[in-house]
Tab-separated table of C-alpha atoms in Angstrom:
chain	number	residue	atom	x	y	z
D	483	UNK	CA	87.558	91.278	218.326
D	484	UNK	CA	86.555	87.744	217.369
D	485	UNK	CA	86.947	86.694	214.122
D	486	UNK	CA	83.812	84.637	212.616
D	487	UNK	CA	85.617	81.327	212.515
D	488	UNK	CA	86.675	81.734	216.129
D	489	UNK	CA	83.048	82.433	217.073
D	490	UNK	CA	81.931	79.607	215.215
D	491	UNK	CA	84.619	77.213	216.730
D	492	UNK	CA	83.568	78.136	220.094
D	493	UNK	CA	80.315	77.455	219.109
D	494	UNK	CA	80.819	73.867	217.824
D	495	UNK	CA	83.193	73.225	221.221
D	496	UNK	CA	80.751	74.659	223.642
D	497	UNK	CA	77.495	72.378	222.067
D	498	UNK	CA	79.994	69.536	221.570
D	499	UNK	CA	80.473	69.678	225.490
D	500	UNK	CA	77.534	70.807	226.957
D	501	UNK	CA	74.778	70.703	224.264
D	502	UNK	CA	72.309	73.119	225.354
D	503	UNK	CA	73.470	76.337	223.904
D	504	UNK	CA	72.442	79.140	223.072
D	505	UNK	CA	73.509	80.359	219.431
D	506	UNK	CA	72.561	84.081	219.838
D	507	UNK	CA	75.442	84.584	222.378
D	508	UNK	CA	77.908	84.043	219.600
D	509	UNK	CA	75.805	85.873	217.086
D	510	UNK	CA	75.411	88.800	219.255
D	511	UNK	CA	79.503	89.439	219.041
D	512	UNK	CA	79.432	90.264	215.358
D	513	UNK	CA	76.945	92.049	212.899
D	514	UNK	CA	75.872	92.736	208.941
D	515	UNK	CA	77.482	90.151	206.873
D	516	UNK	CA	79.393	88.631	209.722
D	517	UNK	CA	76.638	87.553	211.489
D	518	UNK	CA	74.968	86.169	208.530
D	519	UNK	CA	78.213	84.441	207.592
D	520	UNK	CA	78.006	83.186	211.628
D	521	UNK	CA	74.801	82.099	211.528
D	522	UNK	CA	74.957	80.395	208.129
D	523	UNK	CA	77.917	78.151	209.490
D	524	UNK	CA	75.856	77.487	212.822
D	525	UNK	CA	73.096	76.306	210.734
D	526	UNK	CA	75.328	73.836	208.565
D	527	UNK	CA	76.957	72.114	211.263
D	528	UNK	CA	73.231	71.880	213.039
D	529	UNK	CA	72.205	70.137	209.755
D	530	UNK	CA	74.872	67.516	209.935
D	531	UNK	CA	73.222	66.006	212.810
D	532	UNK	CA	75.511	66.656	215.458
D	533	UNK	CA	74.606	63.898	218.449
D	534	UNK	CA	75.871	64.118	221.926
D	535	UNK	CA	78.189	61.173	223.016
D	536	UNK	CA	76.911	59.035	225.421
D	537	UNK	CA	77.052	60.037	228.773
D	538	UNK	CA	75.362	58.625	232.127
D	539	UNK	CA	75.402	61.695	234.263
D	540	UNK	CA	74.367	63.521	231.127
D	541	UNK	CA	71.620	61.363	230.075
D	542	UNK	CA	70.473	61.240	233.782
D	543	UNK	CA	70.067	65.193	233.661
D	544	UNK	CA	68.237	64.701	230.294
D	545	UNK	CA	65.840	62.647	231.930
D	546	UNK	CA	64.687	64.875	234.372
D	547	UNK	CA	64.601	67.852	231.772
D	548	UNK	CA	60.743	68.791	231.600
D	549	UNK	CA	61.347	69.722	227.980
D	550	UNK	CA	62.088	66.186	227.508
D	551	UNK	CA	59.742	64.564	229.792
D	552	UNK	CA	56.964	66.638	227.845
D	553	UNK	CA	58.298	65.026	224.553
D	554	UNK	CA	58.637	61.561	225.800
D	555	UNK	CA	55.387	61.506	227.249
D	556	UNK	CA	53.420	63.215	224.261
D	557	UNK	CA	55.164	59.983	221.843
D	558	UNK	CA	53.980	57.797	224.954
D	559	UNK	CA	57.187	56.981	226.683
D	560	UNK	CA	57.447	57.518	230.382
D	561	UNK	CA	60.566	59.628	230.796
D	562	UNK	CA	62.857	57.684	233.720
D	563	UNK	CA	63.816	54.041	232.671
D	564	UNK	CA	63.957	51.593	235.173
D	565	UNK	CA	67.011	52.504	237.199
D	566	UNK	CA	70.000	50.944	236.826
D	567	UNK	CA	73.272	51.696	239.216
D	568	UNK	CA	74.603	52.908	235.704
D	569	UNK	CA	71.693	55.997	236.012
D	570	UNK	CA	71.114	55.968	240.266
D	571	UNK	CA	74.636	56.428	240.906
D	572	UNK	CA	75.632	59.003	239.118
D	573	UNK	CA	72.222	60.993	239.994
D	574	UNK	CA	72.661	60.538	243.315
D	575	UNK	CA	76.164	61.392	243.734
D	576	UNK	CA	75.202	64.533	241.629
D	577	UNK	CA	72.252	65.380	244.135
D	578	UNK	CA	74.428	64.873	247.084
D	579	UNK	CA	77.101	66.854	245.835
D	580	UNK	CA	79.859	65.013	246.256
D	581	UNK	CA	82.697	64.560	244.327
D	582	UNK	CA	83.668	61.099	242.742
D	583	UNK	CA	86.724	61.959	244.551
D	584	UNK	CA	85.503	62.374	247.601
D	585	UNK	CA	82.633	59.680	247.948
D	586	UNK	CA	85.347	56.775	247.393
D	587	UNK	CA	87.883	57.864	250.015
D	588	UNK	CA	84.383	58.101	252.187
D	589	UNK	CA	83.970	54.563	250.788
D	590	UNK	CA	86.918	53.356	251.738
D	591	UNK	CA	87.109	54.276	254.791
D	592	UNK	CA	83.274	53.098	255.516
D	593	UNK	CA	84.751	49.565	254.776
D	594	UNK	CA	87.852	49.948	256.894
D	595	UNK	CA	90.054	49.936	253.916
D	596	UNK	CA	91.124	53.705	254.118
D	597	UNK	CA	94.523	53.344	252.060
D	598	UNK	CA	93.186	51.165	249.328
D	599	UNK	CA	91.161	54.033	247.781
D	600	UNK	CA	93.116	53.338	244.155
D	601	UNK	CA	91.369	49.913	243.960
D	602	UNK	CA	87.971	51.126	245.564
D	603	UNK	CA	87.835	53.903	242.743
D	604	UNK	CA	88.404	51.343	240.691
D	605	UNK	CA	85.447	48.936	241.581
D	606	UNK	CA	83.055	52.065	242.086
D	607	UNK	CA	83.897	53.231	238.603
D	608	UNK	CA	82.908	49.815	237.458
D	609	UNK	CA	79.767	49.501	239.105
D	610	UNK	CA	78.642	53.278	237.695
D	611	UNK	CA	79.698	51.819	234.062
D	612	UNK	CA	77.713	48.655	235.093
D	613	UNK	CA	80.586	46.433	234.295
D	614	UNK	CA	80.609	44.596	237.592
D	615	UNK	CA	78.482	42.097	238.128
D	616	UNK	CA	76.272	43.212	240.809
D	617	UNK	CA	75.265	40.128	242.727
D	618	UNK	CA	79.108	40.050	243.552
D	619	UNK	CA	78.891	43.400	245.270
D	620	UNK	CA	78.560	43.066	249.497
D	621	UNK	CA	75.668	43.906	251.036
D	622	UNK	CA	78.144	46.090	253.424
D	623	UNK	CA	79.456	48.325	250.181
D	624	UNK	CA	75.392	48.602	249.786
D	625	UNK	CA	75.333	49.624	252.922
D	626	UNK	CA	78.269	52.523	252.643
D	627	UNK	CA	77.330	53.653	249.859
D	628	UNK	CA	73.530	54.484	250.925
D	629	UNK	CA	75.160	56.590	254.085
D	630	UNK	CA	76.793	58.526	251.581
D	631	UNK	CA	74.748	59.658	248.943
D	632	UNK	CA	71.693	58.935	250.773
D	633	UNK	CA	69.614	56.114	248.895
D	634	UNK	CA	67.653	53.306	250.410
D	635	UNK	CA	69.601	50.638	250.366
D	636	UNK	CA	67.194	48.046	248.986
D	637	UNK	CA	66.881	50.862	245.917
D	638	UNK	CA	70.375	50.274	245.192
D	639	UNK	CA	69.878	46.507	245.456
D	640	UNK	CA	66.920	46.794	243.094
D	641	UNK	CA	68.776	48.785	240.746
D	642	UNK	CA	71.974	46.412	240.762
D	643	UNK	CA	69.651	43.523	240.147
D	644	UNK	CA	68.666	45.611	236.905
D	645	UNK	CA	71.988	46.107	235.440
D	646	UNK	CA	73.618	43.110	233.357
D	647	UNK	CA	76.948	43.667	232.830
D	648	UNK	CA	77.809	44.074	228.775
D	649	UNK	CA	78.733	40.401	227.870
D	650	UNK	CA	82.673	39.728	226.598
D	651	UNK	CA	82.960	41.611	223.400
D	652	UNK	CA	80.512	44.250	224.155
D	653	UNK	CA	82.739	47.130	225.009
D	654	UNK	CA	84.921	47.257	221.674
D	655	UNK	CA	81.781	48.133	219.439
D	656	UNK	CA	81.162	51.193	222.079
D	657	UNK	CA	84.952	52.202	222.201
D	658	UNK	CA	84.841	52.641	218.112
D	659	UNK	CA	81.426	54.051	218.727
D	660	UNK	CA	83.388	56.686	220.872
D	661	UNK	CA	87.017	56.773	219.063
D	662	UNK	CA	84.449	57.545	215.869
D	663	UNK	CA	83.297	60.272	217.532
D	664	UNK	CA	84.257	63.895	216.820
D	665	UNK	CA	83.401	64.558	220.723
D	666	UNK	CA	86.278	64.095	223.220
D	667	UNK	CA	84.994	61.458	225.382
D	668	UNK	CA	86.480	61.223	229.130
D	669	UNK	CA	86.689	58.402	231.075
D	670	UNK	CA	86.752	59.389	234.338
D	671	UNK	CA	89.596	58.333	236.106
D	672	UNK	CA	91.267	56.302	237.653
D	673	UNK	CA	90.080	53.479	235.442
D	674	UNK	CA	89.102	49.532	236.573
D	675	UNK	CA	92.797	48.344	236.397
D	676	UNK	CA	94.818	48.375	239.606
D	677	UNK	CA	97.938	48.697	239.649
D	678	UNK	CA	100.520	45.640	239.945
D	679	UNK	CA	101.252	45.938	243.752
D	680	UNK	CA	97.230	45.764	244.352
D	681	UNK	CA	97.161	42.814	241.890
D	682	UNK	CA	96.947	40.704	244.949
D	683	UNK	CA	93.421	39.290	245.823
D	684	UNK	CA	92.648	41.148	249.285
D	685	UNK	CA	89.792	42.491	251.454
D	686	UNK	CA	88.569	45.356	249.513
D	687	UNK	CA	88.488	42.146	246.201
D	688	UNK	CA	86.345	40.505	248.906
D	689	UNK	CA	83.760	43.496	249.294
D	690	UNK	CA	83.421	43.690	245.428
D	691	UNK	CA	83.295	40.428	243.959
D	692	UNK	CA	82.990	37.931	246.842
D	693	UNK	CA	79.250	38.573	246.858
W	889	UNK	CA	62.438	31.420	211.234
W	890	UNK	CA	62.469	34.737	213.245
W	891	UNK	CA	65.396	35.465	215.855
W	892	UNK	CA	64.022	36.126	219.113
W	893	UNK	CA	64.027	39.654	220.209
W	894	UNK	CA	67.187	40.416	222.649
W	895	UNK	CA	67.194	43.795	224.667
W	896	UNK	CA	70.702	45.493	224.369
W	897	UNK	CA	72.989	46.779	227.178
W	898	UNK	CA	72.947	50.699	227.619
W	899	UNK	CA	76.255	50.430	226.149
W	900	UNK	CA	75.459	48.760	222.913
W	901	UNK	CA	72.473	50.749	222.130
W	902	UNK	CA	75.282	54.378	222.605
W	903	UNK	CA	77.041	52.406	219.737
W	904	UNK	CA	74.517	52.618	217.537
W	905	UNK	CA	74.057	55.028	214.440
W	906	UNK	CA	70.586	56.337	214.580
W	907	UNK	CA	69.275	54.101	211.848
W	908	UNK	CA	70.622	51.319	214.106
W	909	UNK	CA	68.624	52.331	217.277
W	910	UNK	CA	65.500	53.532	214.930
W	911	UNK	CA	65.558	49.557	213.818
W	912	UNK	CA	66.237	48.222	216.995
W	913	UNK	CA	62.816	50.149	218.442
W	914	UNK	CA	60.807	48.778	215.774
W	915	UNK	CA	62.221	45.525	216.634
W	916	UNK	CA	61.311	45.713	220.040
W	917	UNK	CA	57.978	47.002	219.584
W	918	UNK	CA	57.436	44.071	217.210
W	919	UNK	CA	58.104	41.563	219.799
W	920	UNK	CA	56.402	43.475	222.268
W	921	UNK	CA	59.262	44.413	224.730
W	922	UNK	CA	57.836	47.525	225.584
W	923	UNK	CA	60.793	48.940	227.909
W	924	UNK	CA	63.478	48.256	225.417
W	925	UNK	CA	61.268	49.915	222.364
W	926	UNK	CA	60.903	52.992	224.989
W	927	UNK	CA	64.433	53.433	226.456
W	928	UNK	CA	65.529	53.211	222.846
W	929	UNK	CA	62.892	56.028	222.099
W	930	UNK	CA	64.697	57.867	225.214
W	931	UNK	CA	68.413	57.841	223.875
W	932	UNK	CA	66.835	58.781	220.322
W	933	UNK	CA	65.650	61.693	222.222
W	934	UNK	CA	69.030	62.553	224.006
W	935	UNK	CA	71.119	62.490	221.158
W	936	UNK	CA	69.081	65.202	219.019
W	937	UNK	CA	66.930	67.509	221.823
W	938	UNK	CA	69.727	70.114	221.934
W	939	UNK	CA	70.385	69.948	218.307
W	940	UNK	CA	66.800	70.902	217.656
W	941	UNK	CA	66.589	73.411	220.539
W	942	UNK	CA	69.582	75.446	219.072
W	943	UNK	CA	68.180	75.302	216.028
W	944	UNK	CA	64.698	76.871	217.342
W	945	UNK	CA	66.343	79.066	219.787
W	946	UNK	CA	68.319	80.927	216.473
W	947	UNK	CA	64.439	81.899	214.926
W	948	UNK	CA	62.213	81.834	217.581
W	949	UNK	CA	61.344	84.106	220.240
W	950	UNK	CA	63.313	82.477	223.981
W	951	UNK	CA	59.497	82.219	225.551
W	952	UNK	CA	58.306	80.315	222.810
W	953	UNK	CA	61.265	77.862	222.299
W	954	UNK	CA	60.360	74.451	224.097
W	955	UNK	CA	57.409	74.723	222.614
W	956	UNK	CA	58.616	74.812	219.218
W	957	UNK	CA	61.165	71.967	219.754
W	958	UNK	CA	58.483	70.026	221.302
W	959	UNK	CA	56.405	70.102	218.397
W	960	UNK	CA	59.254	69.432	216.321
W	961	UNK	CA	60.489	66.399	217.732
W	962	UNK	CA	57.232	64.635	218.133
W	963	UNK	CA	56.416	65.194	214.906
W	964	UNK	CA	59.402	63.766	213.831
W	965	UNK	CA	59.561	60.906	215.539
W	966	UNK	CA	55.523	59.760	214.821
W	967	UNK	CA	56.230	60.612	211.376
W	968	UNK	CA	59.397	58.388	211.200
W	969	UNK	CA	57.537	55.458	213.486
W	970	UNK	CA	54.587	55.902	211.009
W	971	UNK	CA	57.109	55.249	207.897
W	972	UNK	CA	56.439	58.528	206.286
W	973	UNK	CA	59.997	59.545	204.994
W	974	UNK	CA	62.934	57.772	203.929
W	975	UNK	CA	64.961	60.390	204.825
W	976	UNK	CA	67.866	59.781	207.507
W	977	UNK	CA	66.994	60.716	210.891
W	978	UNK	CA	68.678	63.557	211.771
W	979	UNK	CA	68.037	65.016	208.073
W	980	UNK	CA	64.168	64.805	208.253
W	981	UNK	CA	64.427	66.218	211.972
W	982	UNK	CA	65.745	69.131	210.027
W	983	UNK	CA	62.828	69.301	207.477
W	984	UNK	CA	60.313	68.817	210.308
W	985	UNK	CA	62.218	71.473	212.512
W	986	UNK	CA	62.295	74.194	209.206
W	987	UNK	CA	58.416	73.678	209.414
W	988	UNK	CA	57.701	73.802	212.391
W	989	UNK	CA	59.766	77.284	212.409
W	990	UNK	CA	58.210	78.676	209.041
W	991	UNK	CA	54.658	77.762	210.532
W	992	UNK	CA	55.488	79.952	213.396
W	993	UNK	CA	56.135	82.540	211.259
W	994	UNK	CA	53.160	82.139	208.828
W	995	UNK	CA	50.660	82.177	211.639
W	996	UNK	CA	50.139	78.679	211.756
W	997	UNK	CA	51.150	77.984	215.548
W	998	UNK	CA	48.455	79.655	217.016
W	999	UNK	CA	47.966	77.522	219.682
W	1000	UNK	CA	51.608	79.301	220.873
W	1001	UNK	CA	50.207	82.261	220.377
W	1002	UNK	CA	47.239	81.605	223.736
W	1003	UNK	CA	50.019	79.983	225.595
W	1004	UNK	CA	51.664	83.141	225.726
W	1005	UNK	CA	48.435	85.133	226.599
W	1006	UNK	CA	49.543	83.643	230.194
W	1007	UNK	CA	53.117	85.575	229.852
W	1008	UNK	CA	52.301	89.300	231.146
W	1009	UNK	CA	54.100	91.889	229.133
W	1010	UNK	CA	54.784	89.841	226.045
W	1011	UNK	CA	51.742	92.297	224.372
W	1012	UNK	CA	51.266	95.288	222.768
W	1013	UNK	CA	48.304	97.235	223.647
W	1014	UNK	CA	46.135	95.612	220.494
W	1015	UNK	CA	47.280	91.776	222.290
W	1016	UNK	CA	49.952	91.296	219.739
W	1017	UNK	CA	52.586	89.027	220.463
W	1018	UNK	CA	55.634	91.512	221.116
W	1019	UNK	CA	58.642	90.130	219.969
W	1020	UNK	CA	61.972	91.475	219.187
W	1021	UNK	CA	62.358	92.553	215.342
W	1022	UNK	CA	65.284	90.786	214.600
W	1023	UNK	CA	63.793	87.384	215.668
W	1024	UNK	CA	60.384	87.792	213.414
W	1025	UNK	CA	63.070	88.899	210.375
W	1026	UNK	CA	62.410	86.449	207.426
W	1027	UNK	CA	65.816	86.640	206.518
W	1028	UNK	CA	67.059	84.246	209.152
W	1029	UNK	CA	64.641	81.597	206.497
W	1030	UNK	CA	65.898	82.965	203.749
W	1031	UNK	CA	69.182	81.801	204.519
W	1032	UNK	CA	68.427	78.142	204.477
W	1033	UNK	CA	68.082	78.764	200.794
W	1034	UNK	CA	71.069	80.826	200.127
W	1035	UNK	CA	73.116	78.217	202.123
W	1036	UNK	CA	71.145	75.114	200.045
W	1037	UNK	CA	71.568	77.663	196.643
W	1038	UNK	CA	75.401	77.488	196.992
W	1039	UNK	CA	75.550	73.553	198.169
W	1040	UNK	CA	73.465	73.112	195.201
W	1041	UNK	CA	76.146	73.017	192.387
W	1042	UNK	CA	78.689	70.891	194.697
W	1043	UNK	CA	78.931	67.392	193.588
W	1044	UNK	CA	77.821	64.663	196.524
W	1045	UNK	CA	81.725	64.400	197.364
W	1046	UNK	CA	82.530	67.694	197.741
W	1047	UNK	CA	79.775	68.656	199.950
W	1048	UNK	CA	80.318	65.574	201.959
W	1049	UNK	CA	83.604	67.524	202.099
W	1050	UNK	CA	81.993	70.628	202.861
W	1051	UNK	CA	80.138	69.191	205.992
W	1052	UNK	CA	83.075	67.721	207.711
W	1053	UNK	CA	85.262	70.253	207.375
W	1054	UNK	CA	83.651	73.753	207.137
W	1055	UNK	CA	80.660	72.380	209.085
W	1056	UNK	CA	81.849	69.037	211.248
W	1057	UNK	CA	85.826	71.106	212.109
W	1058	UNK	CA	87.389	67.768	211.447
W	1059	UNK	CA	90.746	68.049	209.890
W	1060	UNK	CA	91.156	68.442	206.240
W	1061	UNK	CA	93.679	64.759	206.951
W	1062	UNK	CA	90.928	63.024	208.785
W	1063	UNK	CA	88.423	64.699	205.937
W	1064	UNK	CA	91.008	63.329	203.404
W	1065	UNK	CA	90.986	59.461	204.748
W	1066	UNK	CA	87.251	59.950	204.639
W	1067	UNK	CA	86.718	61.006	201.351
W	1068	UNK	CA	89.567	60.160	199.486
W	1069	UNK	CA	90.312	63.910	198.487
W	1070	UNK	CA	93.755	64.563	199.337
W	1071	UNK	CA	94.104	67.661	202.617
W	1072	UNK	CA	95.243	70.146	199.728
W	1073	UNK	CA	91.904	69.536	197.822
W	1074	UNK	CA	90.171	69.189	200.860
W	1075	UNK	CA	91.375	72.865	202.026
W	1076	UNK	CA	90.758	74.349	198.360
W	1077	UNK	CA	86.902	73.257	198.439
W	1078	UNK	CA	86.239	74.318	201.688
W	1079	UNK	CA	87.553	78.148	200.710
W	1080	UNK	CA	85.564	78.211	197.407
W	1081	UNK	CA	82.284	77.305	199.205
W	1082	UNK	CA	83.290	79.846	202.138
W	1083	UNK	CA	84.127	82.342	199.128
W	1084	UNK	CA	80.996	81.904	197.173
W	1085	UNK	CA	78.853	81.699	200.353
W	1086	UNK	CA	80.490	85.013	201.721
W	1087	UNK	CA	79.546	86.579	198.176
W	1088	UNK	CA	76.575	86.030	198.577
W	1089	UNK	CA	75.589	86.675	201.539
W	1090	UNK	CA	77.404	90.812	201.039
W	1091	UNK	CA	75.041	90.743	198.028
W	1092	UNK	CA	72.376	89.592	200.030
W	1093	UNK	CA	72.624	92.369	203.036
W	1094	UNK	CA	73.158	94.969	200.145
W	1095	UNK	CA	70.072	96.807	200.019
W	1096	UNK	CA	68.661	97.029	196.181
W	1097	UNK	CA	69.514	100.047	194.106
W	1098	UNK	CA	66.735	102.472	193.186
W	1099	UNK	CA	67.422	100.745	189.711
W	1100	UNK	CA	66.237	97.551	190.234
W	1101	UNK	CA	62.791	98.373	192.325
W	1102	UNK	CA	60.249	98.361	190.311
W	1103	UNK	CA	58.062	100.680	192.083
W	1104	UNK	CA	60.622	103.448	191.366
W	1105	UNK	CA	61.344	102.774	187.632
C-alpha cells in the first residue's frame, strides 16, 4: 500500500511533468487521517506557487486549451501569438505526428544529404529554439519542411521572419532560469553542436545559413 | 529621460520571476506595444492555469471546475493589473482561488449553478445541484486553517524551510544553502511541523465526545 509521502511525491512529479493533474487520484488511494494528511501536503506545495518550466510544445498545447482561450479572452488577450517557427514547428510536427526523429532523417534526405542527419538535427533543433537566424535558412529547407509536416510554405516564411534570434548573452539568464528550477528540464537532443568531423563547412552549412 | 520600451525574446521573458514578467506587461502596455503586454499576459497564464485547476479540481465538483478556475484567474489578474494587492503573484492567486472556492460553497456562484441546468442528470428531483458528499464537505476549507494554524507559530525562516522541503521536495542540502539552516536542522523542522500537523489533523477527524456537545450536557 502507498505510504502518504509516496503518494504525495508522485503527486509533485506527475504536476511537475505534465501539470494538469488531477489530485483526487492520489487522494482516492488512502482515507481518514491519511487523506487529510495527503491533501494537506497537496495544498502546501500548491501554495508555493509551483510554475511550469518553459516549454514550446507545451505552451503551444496551452494555447489551444479552451480553458485558456476563455481566460485570455475574458482579460482581453487573443489566445495564439503571432507565430513564430519557435510555436509553428513544434505544433505542426505534433499535428502531423511525426517524430523529431523521424522528420529530420525525412529532412535530410529531402535535401539530398541523407547521411548528414547529425548536423541537420542540429540546425532543425535550432530553428525550433529560434536560435538561427532565419533569413539564413534556404528557401529549399522551406520547401522540405512544408512536404513534411504539411504547412504552407510562405506560413513558415512568415513565421521565420517573426522570430529574432536571442541576441549574444541572452541564453545564460534562461539556462539559470532553468538550472534554478526544481523541474528537470530536457533539451531535446542531439543539441546545435556537431561533432568535430562535421566541423567542416559543407552543403547541408549551405542550406542553413547560406540564405 | 525614459528608456524606450524593448519587446523581449520568448526566451528572456521564461527567465523571468513573475514579478519580472508582471512589470514587464505594465511596461509594455505603457508604451503601447500591445502584442508584447499580451504574450506576456499569455506566459503569466501558462505558468499558473494548472496550479489553479488542481487546486479547484480538490473542492469542486469535475463539471464545475473550468469554470471555477476561470473565474479565479481573471479575477486575479484584473485585480493585480488594477493594483489592488501587494501581495506576490502566485500568493494572491491563492487568496483569489480560496474565494472563489468558499463562494461556491456559500451560494454565491449562482451563475454556475444555471450553467449546469444544461448538464442532464446533475439534479435531484427538487433541481438541486447533485453532487457527491465528499466534495460539498466543509472540511476540505477547514483545512486551509488547520494547515495556516500550525504555520502560524513558525518563524519566517523556518517556514521558508517548511515550503521547500516538506512542500517544494528539494533536499534538506539544497534547503540548507538556501536558508542557511544546516540539513540536520533542516530535517528536524520539517518532522516537527509534519508531527504537529499529523496531531492535529487525528484530533481533527476524531469525532467530539458526548462531553463536549453542548446539546447533550
Amino acid at each position: 500500500m502507498s505510504t502518504v509521502d509516496d503518494l504525495f511525491g508522485a503527486f509533485r512529479t506527475a504536476f511537475r511533468e505534465r501539470g494538469d493533474v488531477d489530485p483526487h487520484e492520489y487522494l482516492d488511494q488512502v482515507s481518514g487521517t491519511d487523506r487529510s494528511e495527503l491533501e494537506a501536503l497537496i495544498d502546501g506545495f500548491l501554495a508555493t506557487g509551483p510554475t511550469r518550466a518553459f516549454d514550446e510544445a507545451a505552451f503551444a498545447r496551452f494555447q489551444a486549451d479552451p480553458l485558456a482561450q476563455r481566460i485570455l479572452a475574458s482579460v482581453g488577450v487573443a489566445a495564439t501569438a503571432a507565430e513564430t517557427w519557435a510555436t509553428l514547428l513544434p505544433a505542426a510536427r505534433e499535428r502531423a505526428q511525426i517524430k523529431r526523429s523521424l522528420l529530420v532523417e525525412r529532412l535530410a534526405r529531402a535535401l539530398g544529404v541523407s547521411g548528414r542527419e547529425r548536423k541537420v538535427a542540429g540546425y532543425y533543433h535550432r530553428m525550433e529554439h529560434g536560435t538561427l537566424e532565419p533569413e539564413s535558412v534556404s528557401p529549399k529547407v522551406l520547401e522540405a519542411l512544408s512536404a513534411i509536416v504539411d504547412v504552407s510554405v510562405e506560413r513558415l516564411r512568415e513565421a521565420g521572419r517573426r522570430m529574432a534570434p536571442p541576441a549574444a548573452g541572452g541564453m545564460p539568464a534562461f539556462a539559470r532560469a532553468i538550472a534554478a528550477s526544481p523541474v528537470e528540464y530536457s533539451m531535446p537532443a542531439p543539441g546545435p553542436e556537431a561533432p568535430a568531423d562535421e566541423d567542416a563547412w559543407d552543403e547541408v552549412d549551405e542550406l542553413f545559413c547560406g540564405g | 529621460m525614459t528608456r524606450p520600451f524593448r519587446e523581449f525574446s520568448e526566451f528572456e521573458i521564461a527567465a523571468m520571476d513573475d514579478e519580472q514578467l508582471l512589470a514587464y506587461i505594465l511596461r509594455a502596455r505603457a508604451a503601447a506595444a500591445q502584442a508584447a503586454s499580451d504574450h506576456g499576459v499569455r506566459h503569466l497564464v501558462f505558468r499558473h492555469m494548472d496550479t489553479v485547476r488542481a487546486m479547484v479540481r480538490k473542492r469542486i465538483p469535475t463539471h464545475l471546475v473550468d469554470e471555477v478556475t476561470h473565474d479565479a484567474m481573471v479575477s486575479a489578474i484584473k485585480s493585480t493589473f488594477d493594483g489592488e494587492h501587494e501581495l506576490q503573484f502566485h500568493k494572491w492567486l491563492a487568496v483569489i482561488t480560496r474565494r472563489q472556492i468558499a463562494d461556491f460553497y456559500r451560494g454565491k456562484a449562482g451563475k454556475l449553478l444555471e450553467l449546469d441546468r444544461e448538464g442532464a442528470g446533475k439534479f435531484d428531483d427538487q433541481g438541486n445541484v447533485r453532487v457527491e458528499r465528499a466534495s460539498l464537505d466543509d472540511t476540505t476549507l477547514e483545512l486551509d486553517e488547520l494547515i495556516e494554524q500550525v504555520l502560524a507559530t513558525r518563524s519566517a525562516i523556518h517556514r521558508e524551510v517548511i515550503d521547500l522541503y516538506v512542500f517544494g521536495g528539494f533536499s534538506a542540502k539544497e534547503v540548507s544553502v538556501e536558508t542557511g539552516e544546516s540539513p540536520d536542522n533542516v530535517f528536524q523542522i520539517a518532522k516537527r511541523f509534519r508531527d504537529e500537523l499529523r496531531a492535529a489533523l487525528e484530533a481533527a477527524d476524531r469525532p467530539p465526545s458526548p462531553d463536549s456537545d453542548p446539546e447533550t450536557s
